PDB file of C-alpha atoms and ligand atoms in Angstrom:
ATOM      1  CA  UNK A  30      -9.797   3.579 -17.052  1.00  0.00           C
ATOM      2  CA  UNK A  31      -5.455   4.258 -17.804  1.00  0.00           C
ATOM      3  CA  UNK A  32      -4.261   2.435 -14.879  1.00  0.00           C
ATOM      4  CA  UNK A  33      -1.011   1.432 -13.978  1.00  0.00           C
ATOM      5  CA  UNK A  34       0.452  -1.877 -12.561  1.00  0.00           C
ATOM      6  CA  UNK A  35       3.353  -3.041 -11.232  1.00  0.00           C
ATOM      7  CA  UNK A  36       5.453  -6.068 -13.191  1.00  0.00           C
ATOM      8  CA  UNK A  37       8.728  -8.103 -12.952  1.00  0.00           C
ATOM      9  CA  UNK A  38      10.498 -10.000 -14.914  1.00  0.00           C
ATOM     10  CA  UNK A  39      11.686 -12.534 -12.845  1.00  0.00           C
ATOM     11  CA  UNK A  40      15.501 -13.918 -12.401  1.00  0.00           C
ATOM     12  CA  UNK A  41      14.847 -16.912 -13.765  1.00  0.00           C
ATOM     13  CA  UNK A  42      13.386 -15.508 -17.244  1.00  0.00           C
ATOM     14  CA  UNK A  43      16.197 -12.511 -17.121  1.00  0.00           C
ATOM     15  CA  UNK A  44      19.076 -15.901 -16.895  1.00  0.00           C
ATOM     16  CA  UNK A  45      17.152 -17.504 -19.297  1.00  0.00           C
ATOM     17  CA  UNK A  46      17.656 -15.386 -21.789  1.00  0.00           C
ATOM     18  CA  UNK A  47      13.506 -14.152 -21.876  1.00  0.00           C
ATOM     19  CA  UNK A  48      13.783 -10.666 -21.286  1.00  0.00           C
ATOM     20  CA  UNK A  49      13.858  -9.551 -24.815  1.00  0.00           C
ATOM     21  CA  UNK A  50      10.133 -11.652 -25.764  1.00  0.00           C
ATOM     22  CA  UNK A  51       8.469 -10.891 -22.814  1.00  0.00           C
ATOM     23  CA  UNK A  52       8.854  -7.106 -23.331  1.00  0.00           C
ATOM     24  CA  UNK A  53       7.785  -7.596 -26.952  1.00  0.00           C
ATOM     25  CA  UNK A  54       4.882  -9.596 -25.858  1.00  0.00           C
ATOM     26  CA  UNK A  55       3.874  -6.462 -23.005  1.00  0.00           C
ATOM     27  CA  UNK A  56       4.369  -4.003 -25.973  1.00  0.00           C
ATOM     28  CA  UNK A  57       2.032  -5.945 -28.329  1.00  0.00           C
ATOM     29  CA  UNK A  58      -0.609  -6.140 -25.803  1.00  0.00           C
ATOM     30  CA  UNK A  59      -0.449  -2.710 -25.626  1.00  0.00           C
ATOM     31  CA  UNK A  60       1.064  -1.838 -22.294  1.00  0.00           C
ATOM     32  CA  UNK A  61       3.238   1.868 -22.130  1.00  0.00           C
ATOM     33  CA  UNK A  62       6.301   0.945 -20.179  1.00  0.00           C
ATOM     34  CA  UNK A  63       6.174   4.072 -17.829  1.00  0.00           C
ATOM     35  CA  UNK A  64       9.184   3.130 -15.668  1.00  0.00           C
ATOM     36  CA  UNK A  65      12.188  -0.291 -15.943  1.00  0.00           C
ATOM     37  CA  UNK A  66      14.884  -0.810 -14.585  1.00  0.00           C
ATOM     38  CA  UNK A  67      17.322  -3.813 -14.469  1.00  0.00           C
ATOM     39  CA  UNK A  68      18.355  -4.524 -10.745  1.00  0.00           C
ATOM     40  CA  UNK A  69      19.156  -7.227  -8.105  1.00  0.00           C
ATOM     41  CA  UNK A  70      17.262  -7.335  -4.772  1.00  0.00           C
ATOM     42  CA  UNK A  71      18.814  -8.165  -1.618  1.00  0.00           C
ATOM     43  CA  UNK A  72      16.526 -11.424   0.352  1.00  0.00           C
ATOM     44  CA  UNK A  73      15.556  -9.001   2.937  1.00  0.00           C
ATOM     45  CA  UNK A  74      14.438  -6.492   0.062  1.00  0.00           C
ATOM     46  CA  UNK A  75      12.115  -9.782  -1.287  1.00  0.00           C
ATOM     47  CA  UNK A  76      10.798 -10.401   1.906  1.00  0.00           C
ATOM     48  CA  UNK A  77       9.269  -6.779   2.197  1.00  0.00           C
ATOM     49  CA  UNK A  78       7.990  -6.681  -1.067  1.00  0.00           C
ATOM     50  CA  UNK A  79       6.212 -10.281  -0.631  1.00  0.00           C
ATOM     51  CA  UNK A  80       5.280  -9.164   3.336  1.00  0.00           C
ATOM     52  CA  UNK A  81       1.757 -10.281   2.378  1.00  0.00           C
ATOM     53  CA  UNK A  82       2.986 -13.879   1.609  1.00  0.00           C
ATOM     54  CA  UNK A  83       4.856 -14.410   4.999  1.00  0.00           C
ATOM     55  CA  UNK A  84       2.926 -17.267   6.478  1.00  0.00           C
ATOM     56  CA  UNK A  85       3.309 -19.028   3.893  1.00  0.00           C
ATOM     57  CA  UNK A  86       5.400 -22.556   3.497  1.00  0.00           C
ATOM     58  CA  UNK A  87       7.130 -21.586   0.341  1.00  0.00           C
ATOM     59  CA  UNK A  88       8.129 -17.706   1.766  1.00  0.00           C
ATOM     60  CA  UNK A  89      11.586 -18.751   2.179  1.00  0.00           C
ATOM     61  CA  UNK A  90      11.966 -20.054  -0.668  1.00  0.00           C
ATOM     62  CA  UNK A  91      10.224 -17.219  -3.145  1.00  0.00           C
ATOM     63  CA  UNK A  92      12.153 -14.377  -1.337  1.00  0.00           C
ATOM     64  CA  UNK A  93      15.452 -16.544  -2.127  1.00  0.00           C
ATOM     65  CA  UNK A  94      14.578 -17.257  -5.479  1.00  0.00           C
ATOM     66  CA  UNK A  95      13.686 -13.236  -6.180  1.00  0.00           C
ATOM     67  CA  UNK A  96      17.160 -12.693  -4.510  1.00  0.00           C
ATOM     68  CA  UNK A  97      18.829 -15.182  -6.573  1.00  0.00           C
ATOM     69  CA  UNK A  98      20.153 -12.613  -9.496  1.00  0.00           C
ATOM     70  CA  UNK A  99      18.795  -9.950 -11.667  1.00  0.00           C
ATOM     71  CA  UNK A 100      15.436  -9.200 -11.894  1.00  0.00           C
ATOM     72  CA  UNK A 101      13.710  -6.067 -14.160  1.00  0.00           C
ATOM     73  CA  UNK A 102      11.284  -4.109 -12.307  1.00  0.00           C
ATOM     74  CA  UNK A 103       8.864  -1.829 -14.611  1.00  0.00           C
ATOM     75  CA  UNK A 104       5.752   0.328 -14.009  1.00  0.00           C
ATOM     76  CA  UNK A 105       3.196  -0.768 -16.790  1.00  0.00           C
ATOM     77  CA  UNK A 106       0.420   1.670 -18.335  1.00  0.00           C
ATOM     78  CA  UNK A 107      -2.637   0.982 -20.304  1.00  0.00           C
ATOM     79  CA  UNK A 108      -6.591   1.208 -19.912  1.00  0.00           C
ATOM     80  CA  UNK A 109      -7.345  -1.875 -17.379  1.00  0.00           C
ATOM     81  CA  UNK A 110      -3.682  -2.979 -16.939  1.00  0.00           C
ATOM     82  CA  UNK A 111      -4.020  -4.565 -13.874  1.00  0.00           C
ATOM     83  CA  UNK A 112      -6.457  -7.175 -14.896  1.00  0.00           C
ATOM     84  CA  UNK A 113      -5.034  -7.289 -18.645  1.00  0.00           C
ATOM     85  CA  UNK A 114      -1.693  -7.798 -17.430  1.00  0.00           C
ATOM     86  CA  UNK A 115      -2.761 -10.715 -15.170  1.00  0.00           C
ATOM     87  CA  UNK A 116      -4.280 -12.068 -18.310  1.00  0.00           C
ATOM     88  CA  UNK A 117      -1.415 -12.175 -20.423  1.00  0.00           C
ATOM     89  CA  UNK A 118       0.742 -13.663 -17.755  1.00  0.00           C
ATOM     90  CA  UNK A 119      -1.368 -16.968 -16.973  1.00  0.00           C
ATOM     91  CA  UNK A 120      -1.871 -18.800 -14.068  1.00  0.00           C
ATOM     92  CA  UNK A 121       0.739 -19.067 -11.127  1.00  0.00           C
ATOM     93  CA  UNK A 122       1.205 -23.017 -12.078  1.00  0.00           C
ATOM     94  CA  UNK A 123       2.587 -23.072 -15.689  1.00  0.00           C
ATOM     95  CA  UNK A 124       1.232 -26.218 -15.909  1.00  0.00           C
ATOM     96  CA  UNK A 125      -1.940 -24.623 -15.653  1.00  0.00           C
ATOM     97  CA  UNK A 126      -1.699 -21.240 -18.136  1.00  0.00           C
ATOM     98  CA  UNK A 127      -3.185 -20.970 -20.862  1.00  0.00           C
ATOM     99  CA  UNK A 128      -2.082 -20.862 -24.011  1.00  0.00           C
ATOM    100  CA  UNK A 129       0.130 -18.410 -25.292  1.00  0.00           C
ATOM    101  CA  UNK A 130       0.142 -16.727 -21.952  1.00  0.00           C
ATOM    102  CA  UNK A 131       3.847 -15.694 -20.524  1.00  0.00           C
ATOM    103  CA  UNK A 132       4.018 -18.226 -18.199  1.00  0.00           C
ATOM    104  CA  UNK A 133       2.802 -20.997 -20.623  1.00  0.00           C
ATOM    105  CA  UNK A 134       5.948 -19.743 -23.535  1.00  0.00           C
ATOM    106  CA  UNK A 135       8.718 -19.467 -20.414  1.00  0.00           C
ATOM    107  CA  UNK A 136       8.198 -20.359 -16.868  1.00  0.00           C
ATOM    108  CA  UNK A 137       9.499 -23.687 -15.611  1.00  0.00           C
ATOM    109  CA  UNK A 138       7.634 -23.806 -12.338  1.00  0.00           C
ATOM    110  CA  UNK A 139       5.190 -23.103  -9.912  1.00  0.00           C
ATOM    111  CA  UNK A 140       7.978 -20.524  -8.305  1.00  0.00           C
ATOM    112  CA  UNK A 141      10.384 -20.112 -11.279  1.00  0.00           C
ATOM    113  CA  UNK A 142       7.143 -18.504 -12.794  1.00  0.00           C
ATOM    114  CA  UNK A 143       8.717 -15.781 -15.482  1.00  0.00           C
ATOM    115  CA  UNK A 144       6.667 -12.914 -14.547  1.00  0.00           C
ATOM    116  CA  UNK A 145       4.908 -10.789 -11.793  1.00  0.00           C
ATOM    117  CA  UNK A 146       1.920  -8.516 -12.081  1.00  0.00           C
ATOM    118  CA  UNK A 147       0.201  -6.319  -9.268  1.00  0.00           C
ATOM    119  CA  UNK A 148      -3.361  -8.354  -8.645  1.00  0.00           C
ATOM    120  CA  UNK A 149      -5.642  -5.367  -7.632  1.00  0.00           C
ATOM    121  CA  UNK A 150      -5.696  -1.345  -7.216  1.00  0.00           C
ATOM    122  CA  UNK A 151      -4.268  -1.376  -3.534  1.00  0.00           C
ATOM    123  CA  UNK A 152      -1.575  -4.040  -3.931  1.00  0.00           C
ATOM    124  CA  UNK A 153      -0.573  -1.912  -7.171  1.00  0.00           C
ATOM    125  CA  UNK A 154      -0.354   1.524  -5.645  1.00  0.00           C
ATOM    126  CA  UNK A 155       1.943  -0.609  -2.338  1.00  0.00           C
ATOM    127  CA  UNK A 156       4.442  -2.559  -5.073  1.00  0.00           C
ATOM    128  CA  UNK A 157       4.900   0.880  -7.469  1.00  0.00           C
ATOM    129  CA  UNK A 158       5.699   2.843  -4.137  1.00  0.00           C
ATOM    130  CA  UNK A 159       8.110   0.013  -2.797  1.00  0.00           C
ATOM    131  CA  UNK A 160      10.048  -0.128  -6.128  1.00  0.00           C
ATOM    132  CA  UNK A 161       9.897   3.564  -7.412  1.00  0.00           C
ATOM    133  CA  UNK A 162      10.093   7.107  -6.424  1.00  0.00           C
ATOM    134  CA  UNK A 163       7.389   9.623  -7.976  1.00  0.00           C
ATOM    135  CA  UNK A 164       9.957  11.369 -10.012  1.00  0.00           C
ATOM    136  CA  UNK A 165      10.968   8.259 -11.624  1.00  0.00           C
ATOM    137  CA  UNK A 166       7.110   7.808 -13.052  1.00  0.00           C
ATOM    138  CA  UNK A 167       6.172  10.890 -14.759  1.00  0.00           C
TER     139      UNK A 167
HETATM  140  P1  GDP B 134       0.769 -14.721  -8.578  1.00  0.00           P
HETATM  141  O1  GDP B 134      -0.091 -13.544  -8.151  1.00  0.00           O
HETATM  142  O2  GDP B 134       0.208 -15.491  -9.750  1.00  0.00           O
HETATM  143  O3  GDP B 134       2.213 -14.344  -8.803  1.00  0.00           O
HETATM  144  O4  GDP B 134       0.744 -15.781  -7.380  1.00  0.00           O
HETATM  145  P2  GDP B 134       0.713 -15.611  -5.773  1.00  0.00           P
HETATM  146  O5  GDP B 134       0.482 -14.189  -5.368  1.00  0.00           O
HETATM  147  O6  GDP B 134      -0.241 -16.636  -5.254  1.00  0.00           O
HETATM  148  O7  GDP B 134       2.170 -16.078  -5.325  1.00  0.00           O
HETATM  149  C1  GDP B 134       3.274 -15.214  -5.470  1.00  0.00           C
HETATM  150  C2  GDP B 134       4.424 -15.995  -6.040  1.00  0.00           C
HETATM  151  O8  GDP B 134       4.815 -17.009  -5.107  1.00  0.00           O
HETATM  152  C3  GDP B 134       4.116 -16.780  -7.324  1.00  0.00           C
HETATM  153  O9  GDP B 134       4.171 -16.012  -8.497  1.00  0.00           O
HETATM  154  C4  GDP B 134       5.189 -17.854  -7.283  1.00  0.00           C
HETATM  155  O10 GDP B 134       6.456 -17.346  -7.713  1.00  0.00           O
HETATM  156  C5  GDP B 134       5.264 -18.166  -5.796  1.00  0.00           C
HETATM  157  N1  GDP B 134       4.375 -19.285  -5.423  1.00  0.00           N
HETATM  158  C6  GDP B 134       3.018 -19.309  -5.385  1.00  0.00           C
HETATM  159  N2  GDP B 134       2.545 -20.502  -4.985  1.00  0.00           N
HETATM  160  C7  GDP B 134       3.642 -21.260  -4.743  1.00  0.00           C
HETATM  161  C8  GDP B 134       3.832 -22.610  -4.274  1.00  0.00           C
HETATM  162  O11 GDP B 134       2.875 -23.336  -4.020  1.00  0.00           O
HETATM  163  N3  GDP B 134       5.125 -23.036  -4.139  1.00  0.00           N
HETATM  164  C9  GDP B 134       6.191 -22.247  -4.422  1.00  0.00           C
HETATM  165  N4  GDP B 134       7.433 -22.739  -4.260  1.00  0.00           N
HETATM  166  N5  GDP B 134       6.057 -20.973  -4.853  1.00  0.00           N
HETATM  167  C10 GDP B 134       4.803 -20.496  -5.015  1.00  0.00           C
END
């Protein structure tokens, strides 16, 4: 089923210099880039996006990190892109990812973690909306 999904690549990959590979490993894996845009997001613009993750003991930290310089935001396409992309990506831990998964080639941490993908159908359809208007994914 074509579904779409909602990704970042996060500051620290963009400082790092990553944003070139990471693309070119999204594009290998098949993934139409439907929407991307290069942009930095104010803290309180990182704490709405990550709402769900408010309780949490690292919140403060994640939405300052998100805030902490450029980010790009895209809108991903392919059959079963929400799972695939999650795939690609790794686990959350680097230290943990598989092999030649994102995260394993360039994150650095358990935050500083390269890349974000949408993890289901509802949190997709929220993260697209928050990012994008409807004319900017046709
Ligand atoms: P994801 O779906 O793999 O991105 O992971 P989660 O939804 O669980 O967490 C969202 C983001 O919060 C992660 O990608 C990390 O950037 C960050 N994060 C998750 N767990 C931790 C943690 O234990 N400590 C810190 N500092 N950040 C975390």
């Amino acid at each position: 089923m074509l579904q779409r999904t909602l990704s970042i690549i996060k500051p620290d990959a963009v400082r790092n210099g990553f944003t070139g590979a990471i693309l070119a490993e999204i594009h290998r894996a098949g993934f139409r880039i439907v929407a991307i845009g290069k942009q930095s997001i104010s803290k309180p613009e990182a704490e709405g996006f990550y709402a769900v993750h408010s309780g949490k003991p690292f919140f403060d930290s994640l939405t300052g990190f998100m805030s902490s310089g450029p980010l790009i935001l895209m809108v991903l396409e392919k059959d079963n892109a929400i799972a695939d992309l999650r795939k690609l990506m790794g686990a959350t831990d680097p230290a943990n990812a598989e092999e030649g998964t994102i995260r394993k080639k360039f994150a650095g941490s358990i935050q500083e973690n390269a890349i974000h993908g949408s993890d289901a159908e509802e949190t997709a359809a929220f993260e697209i909306g928050y990012w994008f208007a409807g004319y900017e994914l046709i």
